[in-house]
Amino acid sequence: MSAPHDPTSFPHGSDDLLYSDYRKTEELGSIRQVARALAAETSSQQVLQTLCNLSMFRGRASGAMVTQVSGDTGVYVACSGVATSLLGMSFPLAGTFINRAVSEKRAVLLPSPHEAIPVFAALLPTLGIGPVLFLPLVANDQLFGVLAITRDAGHPTFDETDEERLAVMADLAALALWKARLLEDAQSADAAKTSLLATLSHELRTPLTALEGYGELLEDEILGPLSHEQRDVITRLRTVGRHLGSLIEDILTYASLEADRLTARPTAVRLDELLDSLHPFLEPLAREKGIDFVIDAEAGLPNMHTDEAKVRQILLNLCQNAIKFTETGSVTLRVWRGSPMPDGRIGLRFAVKDTGIGIAPADLQRLFRPFSQLEDVPTRRRGGTGLGLYIARRLATLLGGRIEVVSRPGDGSVFTLVLPAQV
């Protein structure tokens, strides 16, 4: 009578192939899990720590650490298990198995701490560490460190299967580190760019404020009477100064938005005074182009409780943009009470309508990208930073509102700012 068949066992003979296939499938599944875990991390330090944790599990190990190599010195930058206390320790690389792994670009096995250089021969036994496997972390010809995986003293050393399995994981980790470092470098470059823009803008704003003050003294004839020609020159200088100030304000706002440092500071705002404050900036620009600029506000509109400076900046950006792309006709800012906001607050609509060149439907999606300008119009002749609409939308969102756009090529555009009367 034959023994009952155990469905969980793999019999000998031809079924050995099935067992081999099963082991391969299981290993591939495990590798996929490792790859997902490493790819999910977004910083190099998180990748290193995840690598140490996974190394202990897949290597049936008691500890793991990653050494960062700098010249002739190594430092432990990530540790797990019994090696945790080594985090931050630096040491000379000369004569170490880590140095061998780096120079030979392959896995190196330390069977016993007694074969290490004196400092580690004395240190590792105090942590109960026995055999250690060292694996270089290399991707795209870049060395990102050396992974060391440890087992307790008296435990079996690492065999060829262990080495193959852990080498695959080290390669996956090196690729994840390469990706994370690229991302960190890009973020660092963006942060440096943003900081530079903010610094330059602050430095430019101070002398510009002084120039504006001197221009005001001259225009008010505090320093003596002006001829008609002199007054015209002063007016033009002040117009250019205001425009430059607006550009600088945009750069400062952009830098603050990118650094996530911008917040709304609501105060009581008289709507009529807010609208009147736009004229000195916009009327000279429109007059220079020979077009009309008109503000048409509905009677009886409520005052607002919002961030006045940010509302003014949005309206200036929308109106300046409209004037820039209008060669004949007019730009009109119309203000009226709109439908209530979704939360029931009073809604106000500020519609900037122009008789300019209009915008193709395909271009509407990229209007609000930073530093983006349409290529099918002579933008360079008109100038601009490409930040105005991007900033306008971000500020509108900050104030609880939105910007709507309706436009057709050759038929002008309408940009409408929708805001709650109270933030």
Coordinates of C-alpha atoms in Angstrom, one line a residue:
M1 CA 0.0 0.0 0.0
S2 CA 1.5 3.3 -1.0
A3 CA 1.9 6.2 1.3
P4 CA -0.7 9.1 1.0
H5 CA 0.4 11.9 -1.3
D6 CA 1.2 15.2 0.5
P7 CA -0.1 18.0 -1.8
T8 CA 2.3 20.5 -0.2
S9 CA 5.4 18.5 -1.1
F10 CA 7.3 18.4 -4.3
P11 CA 8.1 14.7 -5.3
H12 CA 11.4 13.6 -6.7
G13 CA 12.1 12.9 -10.4
S14 CA 10.5 14.9 -13.1
D15 CA 8.6 17.0 -10.6
D16 CA 11.9 18.5 -9.4
L17 CA 11.6 20.9 -12.4
L18 CA 8.3 22.0 -11.0
Y19 CA 9.9 22.8 -7.6
S20 CA 12.7 24.7 -9.4
D21 CA 10.1 26.7 -11.3
Y22 CA 8.3 27.4 -8.1
R23 CA 11.4 28.7 -6.4
K24 CA 12.2 30.9 -9.3
T25 CA 8.7 32.3 -9.3
E26 CA 8.9 32.9 -5.6
E27 CA 12.3 34.6 -6.0
L28 CA 11.0 36.9 -8.8
G29 CA 8.0 37.9 -6.7
S30 CA 10.3 38.7 -3.8
I31 CA 12.6 40.8 -6.1
R32 CA 9.5 42.7 -7.4
Q33 CA 8.6 43.5 -3.8
V34 CA 12.1 44.8 -3.1
A35 CA 12.0 46.9 -6.3
R36 CA 8.7 48.4 -5.3
A37 CA 9.8 49.2 -1.8
L38 CA 13.0 50.9 -2.9
A39 CA 11.3 52.8 -5.8
A40 CA 8.6 54.1 -3.4
E41 CA 11.2 56.2 -1.5
T42 CA 11.8 59.7 -2.7
S43 CA 15.0 60.7 -0.8
S44 CA 18.4 59.0 -0.8
Q45 CA 18.4 58.7 3.0
Q46 CA 15.1 56.8 2.9
V47 CA 16.4 54.5 0.2
L48 CA 19.5 53.7 2.3
Q49 CA 17.5 52.9 5.4
T50 CA 15.0 50.8 3.5
L51 CA 17.9 49.0 1.9
C52 CA 19.4 48.2 5.4
N53 CA 16.0 46.9 6.6
L54 CA 15.4 44.7 3.5
S55 CA 19.0 43.4 3.6
M56 CA 18.4 42.0 7.1
F57 CA 15.3 40.2 6.0
R58 CA 16.5 38.8 2.7
G59 CA 20.0 38.0 4.0
R60 CA 18.7 36.3 7.2
A61 CA 21.0 38.7 8.9
S62 CA 21.3 40.4 12.3
G63 CA 22.5 43.8 11.0
A64 CA 23.2 45.9 8.0
M65 CA 25.0 49.2 7.3
V66 CA 25.9 51.4 4.3
T67 CA 29.3 53.1 4.1
Q68 CA 29.7 56.4 2.3
V69 CA 33.1 56.7 0.7
S70 CA 34.9 60.0 0.6
G71 CA 38.5 60.0 -0.5
D72 CA 40.4 57.7 2.0
T73 CA 37.6 57.9 4.6
G74 CA 34.4 55.9 5.2
V75 CA 31.4 56.8 7.3
Y76 CA 28.4 54.8 8.2
V77 CA 25.4 56.7 6.9
A78 CA 22.6 54.2 7.5
C79 CA 22.4 51.2 9.9
S80 CA 19.9 48.6 11.1
G81 CA 19.9 45.8 13.7
V82 CA 23.0 45.1 15.8
A83 CA 24.9 47.7 13.7
T84 CA 22.6 50.6 14.7
S85 CA 25.2 52.0 17.2
L86 CA 27.7 52.4 14.4
L87 CA 25.7 55.2 12.6
G88 CA 27.9 58.2 12.0
M89 CA 31.2 56.5 12.8
S90 CA 34.0 57.4 10.4
F91 CA 37.2 55.4 9.8
P92 CA 40.2 55.1 7.4
L93 CA 39.5 52.9 4.4
A94 CA 43.0 51.6 3.9
G95 CA 43.2 47.8 4.4
T96 CA 39.5 47.3 4.9
F97 CA 37.2 44.8 3.1
I98 CA 35.1 47.9 2.2
N99 CA 38.0 49.3 0.3
R100 CA 38.4 45.9 -1.5
A101 CA 34.8 45.9 -2.5
V102 CA 35.2 49.4 -4.0
S103 CA 38.5 48.8 -5.8
E104 CA 37.5 45.3 -7.2
K105 CA 33.8 46.4 -7.8
R106 CA 32.5 43.1 -6.6
A107 CA 31.1 41.4 -3.6
V108 CA 33.7 40.6 -0.9
L109 CA 33.2 38.2 2.1
L110 CA 34.7 38.7 5.5
P111 CA 34.3 35.1 7.1
S112 CA 35.4 36.3 10.5
P113 CA 36.0 39.6 12.3
H114 CA 39.5 38.4 13.2
E115 CA 40.5 38.8 9.6
A116 CA 39.6 42.5 9.6
I117 CA 41.9 45.4 10.3
P118 CA 42.6 45.8 14.1
V119 CA 40.0 48.5 14.8
F120 CA 37.2 46.2 13.4
A121 CA 38.7 43.0 14.7
A122 CA 38.2 44.5 18.2
L123 CA 34.9 46.3 17.6
L124 CA 32.7 43.7 15.7
P125 CA 32.9 40.9 18.3
T126 CA 31.6 43.3 21.0
L127 CA 28.4 43.6 18.8
G128 CA 28.2 39.8 18.4
I129 CA 29.0 40.2 14.7
G130 CA 30.4 37.2 12.8
P131 CA 30.6 36.9 9.0
V132 CA 30.0 40.0 6.9
L133 CA 29.2 40.4 3.2
F134 CA 30.2 43.6 1.5
L135 CA 28.5 44.7 -1.8
P136 CA 29.3 47.9 -3.7
L137 CA 26.4 50.1 -4.7
V138 CA 27.1 51.1 -8.3
A139 CA 24.7 52.5 -11.0
N140 CA 25.6 54.3 -14.2
D141 CA 29.3 54.1 -13.2
Q142 CA 28.6 56.0 -10.0
L143 CA 29.6 54.6 -6.6
F144 CA 26.9 55.4 -4.0
G145 CA 28.5 53.5 -1.1
V146 CA 29.1 50.0 0.1
L147 CA 26.4 47.8 1.7
A148 CA 27.6 45.5 4.6
I149 CA 25.3 42.7 5.8
T150 CA 26.2 40.9 9.0
R151 CA 25.3 37.7 10.7
D152 CA 25.8 36.8 14.4
A153 CA 29.0 35.1 15.5
G154 CA 28.7 31.3 15.1
H155 CA 26.0 31.5 12.3
P156 CA 26.7 30.1 8.8
T157 CA 28.6 32.4 6.5
F158 CA 27.0 33.7 3.3
D159 CA 26.9 31.2 0.4
E160 CA 26.8 31.8 -3.4
T161 CA 22.9 31.8 -3.4
D162 CA 22.9 34.5 -0.6
E163 CA 25.4 36.5 -2.5
E164 CA 23.4 36.4 -5.8
R165 CA 20.2 37.3 -4.1
L166 CA 21.7 40.2 -2.2
A167 CA 23.7 41.4 -5.1
V168 CA 20.4 41.8 -7.1
M169 CA 18.9 43.8 -4.3
A170 CA 22.1 46.0 -4.1
D171 CA 21.8 46.8 -7.8
L172 CA 18.2 47.7 -7.5
A173 CA 19.1 49.9 -4.5
A174 CA 21.9 51.6 -6.5
L175 CA 19.4 52.5 -9.3
A176 CA 16.9 53.8 -6.7
L177 CA 19.7 55.9 -5.2
W178 CA 20.7 57.3 -8.6
K179 CA 17.1 58.3 -9.2
A180 CA 16.7 59.9 -5.7
R181 CA 20.0 61.8 -6.1
L182 CA 18.9 63.2 -9.5
L183 CA 15.6 64.4 -7.9
E184 CA 17.4 65.9 -4.9
D185 CA 19.9 67.7 -7.2
A186 CA 17.0 69.1 -9.2
Q187 CA 15.2 70.2 -6.1
S188 CA 18.4 71.8 -4.8
A189 CA 18.9 73.7 -8.0
D190 CA 15.2 74.9 -7.9
A191 CA 15.7 76.1 -4.3
A192 CA 18.9 77.9 -5.2
K193 CA 17.2 79.6 -8.2
T194 CA 14.2 80.6 -6.1
S195 CA 16.5 82.0 -3.4
L196 CA 18.6 83.9 -6.0
L197 CA 15.4 85.4 -7.5
A198 CA 14.1 86.5 -4.1
T199 CA 17.5 88.1 -3.2
L200 CA 17.9 89.9 -6.4
S201 CA 14.3 91.2 -6.3
H202 CA 14.8 92.5 -2.8
E203 CA 18.0 94.2 -3.7
L204 CA 16.4 95.8 -6.8
R205 CA 13.3 97.0 -5.0
T206 CA 15.2 99.3 -2.6
P207 CA 16.8 101.6 -5.3
L208 CA 13.6 101.4 -7.3
T209 CA 11.6 102.8 -4.4
A210 CA 14.2 105.6 -4.1
L211 CA 13.8 106.4 -7.9
E212 CA 10.1 106.5 -7.5
G213 CA 10.4 109.0 -4.7
Y214 CA 12.7 111.2 -6.7
G215 CA 10.4 111.1 -9.6
E216 CA 7.5 112.2 -7.4
L217 CA 9.5 115.1 -6.1
L218 CA 10.3 116.3 -9.6
E219 CA 6.7 115.8 -10.9
D220 CA 5.3 117.7 -8.0
E221 CA 7.8 120.5 -8.8
I222 CA 9.1 120.5 -5.2
L223 CA 12.6 121.2 -6.7
G224 CA 11.4 123.9 -9.1
P225 CA 9.1 124.3 -12.1
L226 CA 9.2 122.0 -15.1
S227 CA 8.7 122.7 -18.7
H228 CA 6.1 120.7 -20.7
E229 CA 8.8 118.5 -22.2
Q230 CA 10.5 117.9 -18.8
R231 CA 7.1 116.9 -17.3
D232 CA 6.5 114.5 -20.2
V233 CA 9.9 112.8 -19.6
I234 CA 9.2 112.5 -15.8
T235 CA 5.8 111.0 -16.5
R236 CA 7.3 108.4 -18.8
L237 CA 10.1 107.6 -16.3
R238 CA 7.5 107.1 -13.5
T239 CA 5.5 104.8 -15.8
V240 CA 8.5 102.7 -16.6
G241 CA 9.4 102.6 -12.9
R242 CA 6.0 101.4 -12.0
H243 CA 6.1 98.7 -14.6
L244 CA 9.6 97.6 -13.4
G245 CA 8.3 97.5 -9.9
S246 CA 5.4 95.3 -11.0
L247 CA 7.8 92.9 -12.6
I248 CA 10.0 92.8 -9.5
E249 CA 6.9 92.2 -7.4
D250 CA 6.0 89.2 -9.6
I251 CA 9.4 87.7 -9.2
L252 CA 9.2 88.1 -5.4
T253 CA 5.7 86.6 -5.3
Y254 CA 6.9 83.7 -7.5
A255 CA 9.8 83.0 -5.2
S256 CA 7.5 83.0 -2.2
L257 CA 5.0 80.7 -3.9
E258 CA 7.6 78.2 -4.8
A259 CA 9.0 78.3 -1.3
D260 CA 5.4 77.9 0.1
R261 CA 5.9 81.0 2.2
L262 CA 2.9 83.0 1.0
T263 CA -0.2 83.5 3.1
A264 CA -3.3 85.7 2.9
R265 CA -3.5 88.6 5.3
P266 CA -7.1 89.8 5.0
T267 CA -8.1 93.3 6.1
A268 CA -11.1 95.6 5.4
V269 CA -10.9 96.8 1.8
R270 CA -12.8 99.7 0.2
L271 CA -13.5 98.4 -3.3
D272 CA -13.7 101.9 -4.9
E273 CA -10.2 102.8 -3.5
L274 CA -8.8 99.5 -4.7
L275 CA -10.0 100.1 -8.2
D276 CA -8.8 103.7 -8.2
S277 CA -5.3 102.5 -7.2
L278 CA -5.1 100.7 -10.6
H279 CA -5.2 103.8 -12.7
P280 CA -1.6 105.1 -12.2
F281 CA -0.2 101.8 -13.3
L282 CA -2.5 101.0 -16.2
E283 CA -3.7 104.3 -17.8
P284 CA -0.1 105.3 -19.0
L285 CA 0.5 101.8 -20.5
A286 CA -2.8 102.0 -22.4
R287 CA -2.2 105.6 -23.5
E288 CA 1.2 104.7 -24.8
K289 CA -0.4 102.1 -27.1
G290 CA -3.2 104.4 -28.1
I291 CA -6.0 102.3 -26.6
D292 CA -8.6 103.1 -24.0
F293 CA -8.6 101.6 -20.5
V294 CA -11.9 101.7 -18.7
I295 CA -13.1 100.6 -15.2
D296 CA -16.9 99.9 -15.0
A297 CA -18.1 99.0 -11.5
E298 CA -21.7 98.1 -10.7
A299 CA -23.3 100.5 -8.2
G300 CA -23.8 99.4 -4.6
L301 CA -21.1 96.8 -4.5
P302 CA -20.1 95.6 -1.0
N303 CA -16.7 96.3 0.4
M304 CA -14.3 93.4 0.8
H305 CA -12.5 91.7 3.7
T306 CA -9.5 90.2 1.9
D307 CA -5.8 90.6 1.1
E308 CA -5.8 94.0 -0.8
A309 CA -2.3 93.8 -2.1
K310 CA -2.8 90.3 -3.6
V311 CA -6.2 91.3 -5.2
R312 CA -4.4 94.4 -6.7
Q313 CA -1.6 92.2 -8.0
I314 CA -4.0 89.8 -9.7
L315 CA -5.9 92.7 -11.4
L316 CA -2.7 94.4 -12.4
N317 CA -1.4 91.2 -14.0
L318 CA -4.6 90.5 -15.8
C319 CA -5.0 94.1 -17.1
Q320 CA -1.3 94.5 -18.0
N321 CA -1.5 91.3 -20.0
A322 CA -4.6 92.5 -21.8
I323 CA -3.0 95.8 -22.7
K324 CA 0.1 94.1 -23.9
F325 CA -1.8 92.0 -26.4
T326 CA -4.2 94.7 -27.6
E327 CA -3.1 96.9 -30.5
T328 CA -6.4 98.7 -31.2
G329 CA -9.6 99.2 -29.3
S330 CA -9.8 99.0 -25.5
V331 CA -9.3 97.1 -22.3
T332 CA -12.2 97.2 -19.9
L333 CA -12.3 96.0 -16.3
R334 CA -15.9 95.3 -15.3
V335 CA -16.9 94.6 -11.7
W336 CA -20.2 93.2 -10.6
R337 CA -21.9 91.0 -7.9
G338 CA -21.9 87.4 -9.2
S339 CA -23.6 84.3 -7.9
P340 CA -22.9 83.2 -4.3
M341 CA -19.7 81.2 -3.8
P342 CA -20.2 77.4 -3.1
D343 CA -20.0 78.0 0.6
G344 CA -22.7 80.8 0.5
R345 CA -20.3 83.8 0.7
I346 CA -21.0 86.8 -1.5
G347 CA -19.1 86.5 -4.8
L348 CA -17.6 89.3 -6.8
R349 CA -16.6 89.1 -10.5
F350 CA -13.8 91.2 -12.0
A351 CA -13.8 90.7 -15.8
V352 CA -10.9 92.0 -17.9
K353 CA -12.1 92.2 -21.5
D354 CA -9.8 93.2 -24.4
T355 CA -10.1 93.6 -28.1
G356 CA -6.7 91.9 -28.8
I357 CA -5.4 89.0 -30.8
G358 CA -7.2 86.3 -28.8
I359 CA -6.0 82.8 -27.9
A360 CA -6.2 79.5 -29.8
P361 CA -8.0 76.7 -27.9
A362 CA -4.8 74.5 -28.0
D363 CA -2.9 77.3 -26.2
L364 CA -5.4 77.8 -23.3
Q365 CA -4.0 74.8 -21.3
R366 CA -0.5 76.3 -21.1
L367 CA -1.4 79.9 -20.3
F368 CA -1.0 79.5 -16.6
R369 CA 2.4 77.7 -16.6
P370 CA 5.3 79.7 -15.1
F371 CA 7.7 81.3 -17.6
S372 CA 5.4 80.1 -20.4
Q373 CA 4.6 82.4 -23.3
L374 CA 2.8 81.6 -26.5
E375 CA 5.0 81.0 -29.5
D376 CA 2.6 82.0 -32.3
V377 CA 2.5 85.6 -31.2
P378 CA 5.3 88.2 -31.1
T379 CA 5.7 87.9 -27.4
R380 CA 9.3 88.8 -27.3
R381 CA 8.5 92.2 -28.8
R382 CA 6.0 92.7 -26.1
G383 CA 8.2 91.6 -23.3
G384 CA 7.2 90.1 -20.0
T385 CA 8.4 87.3 -17.7
G386 CA 5.7 84.8 -18.4
L387 CA 4.8 84.8 -14.7
G388 CA 1.8 87.0 -14.6
L389 CA -1.0 84.6 -15.3
Y390 CA 0.6 81.8 -13.2
I391 CA 0.8 84.1 -10.2
A392 CA -2.7 85.4 -10.8
R393 CA -4.2 81.9 -10.7
R394 CA -2.1 80.9 -7.6
L395 CA -3.1 84.0 -5.7
A396 CA -6.8 83.7 -6.7
T397 CA -6.7 80.1 -5.3
L398 CA -5.0 81.4 -2.1
L399 CA -7.8 83.9 -1.6
G400 CA -10.5 81.3 -2.1
G401 CA -11.4 82.2 -5.7
R402 CA -10.6 81.2 -9.3
I403 CA -9.9 82.6 -12.8
E404 CA -12.0 81.9 -15.8
V405 CA -11.0 82.4 -19.4
V406 CA -13.0 82.9 -22.6
S407 CA -11.1 83.6 -25.8
R408 CA -11.1 83.1 -29.6
P409 CA -8.3 84.0 -32.1
G410 CA -8.9 87.4 -33.5
D411 CA -11.8 88.2 -31.2
G412 CA -10.1 89.2 -28.0
S413 CA -10.2 87.6 -24.6
V414 CA -12.0 87.8 -21.2
F415 CA -10.2 86.8 -18.1
T416 CA -12.6 86.8 -15.1
L417 CA -11.4 86.8 -11.5
V418 CA -14.0 85.4 -9.2
L419 CA -13.5 86.1 -5.5
P420 CA -15.5 85.9 -2.3
A421 CA -16.1 89.4 -0.7
Q422 CA -14.7 88.0 2.5
V423 CA -11.7 85.6 2.9

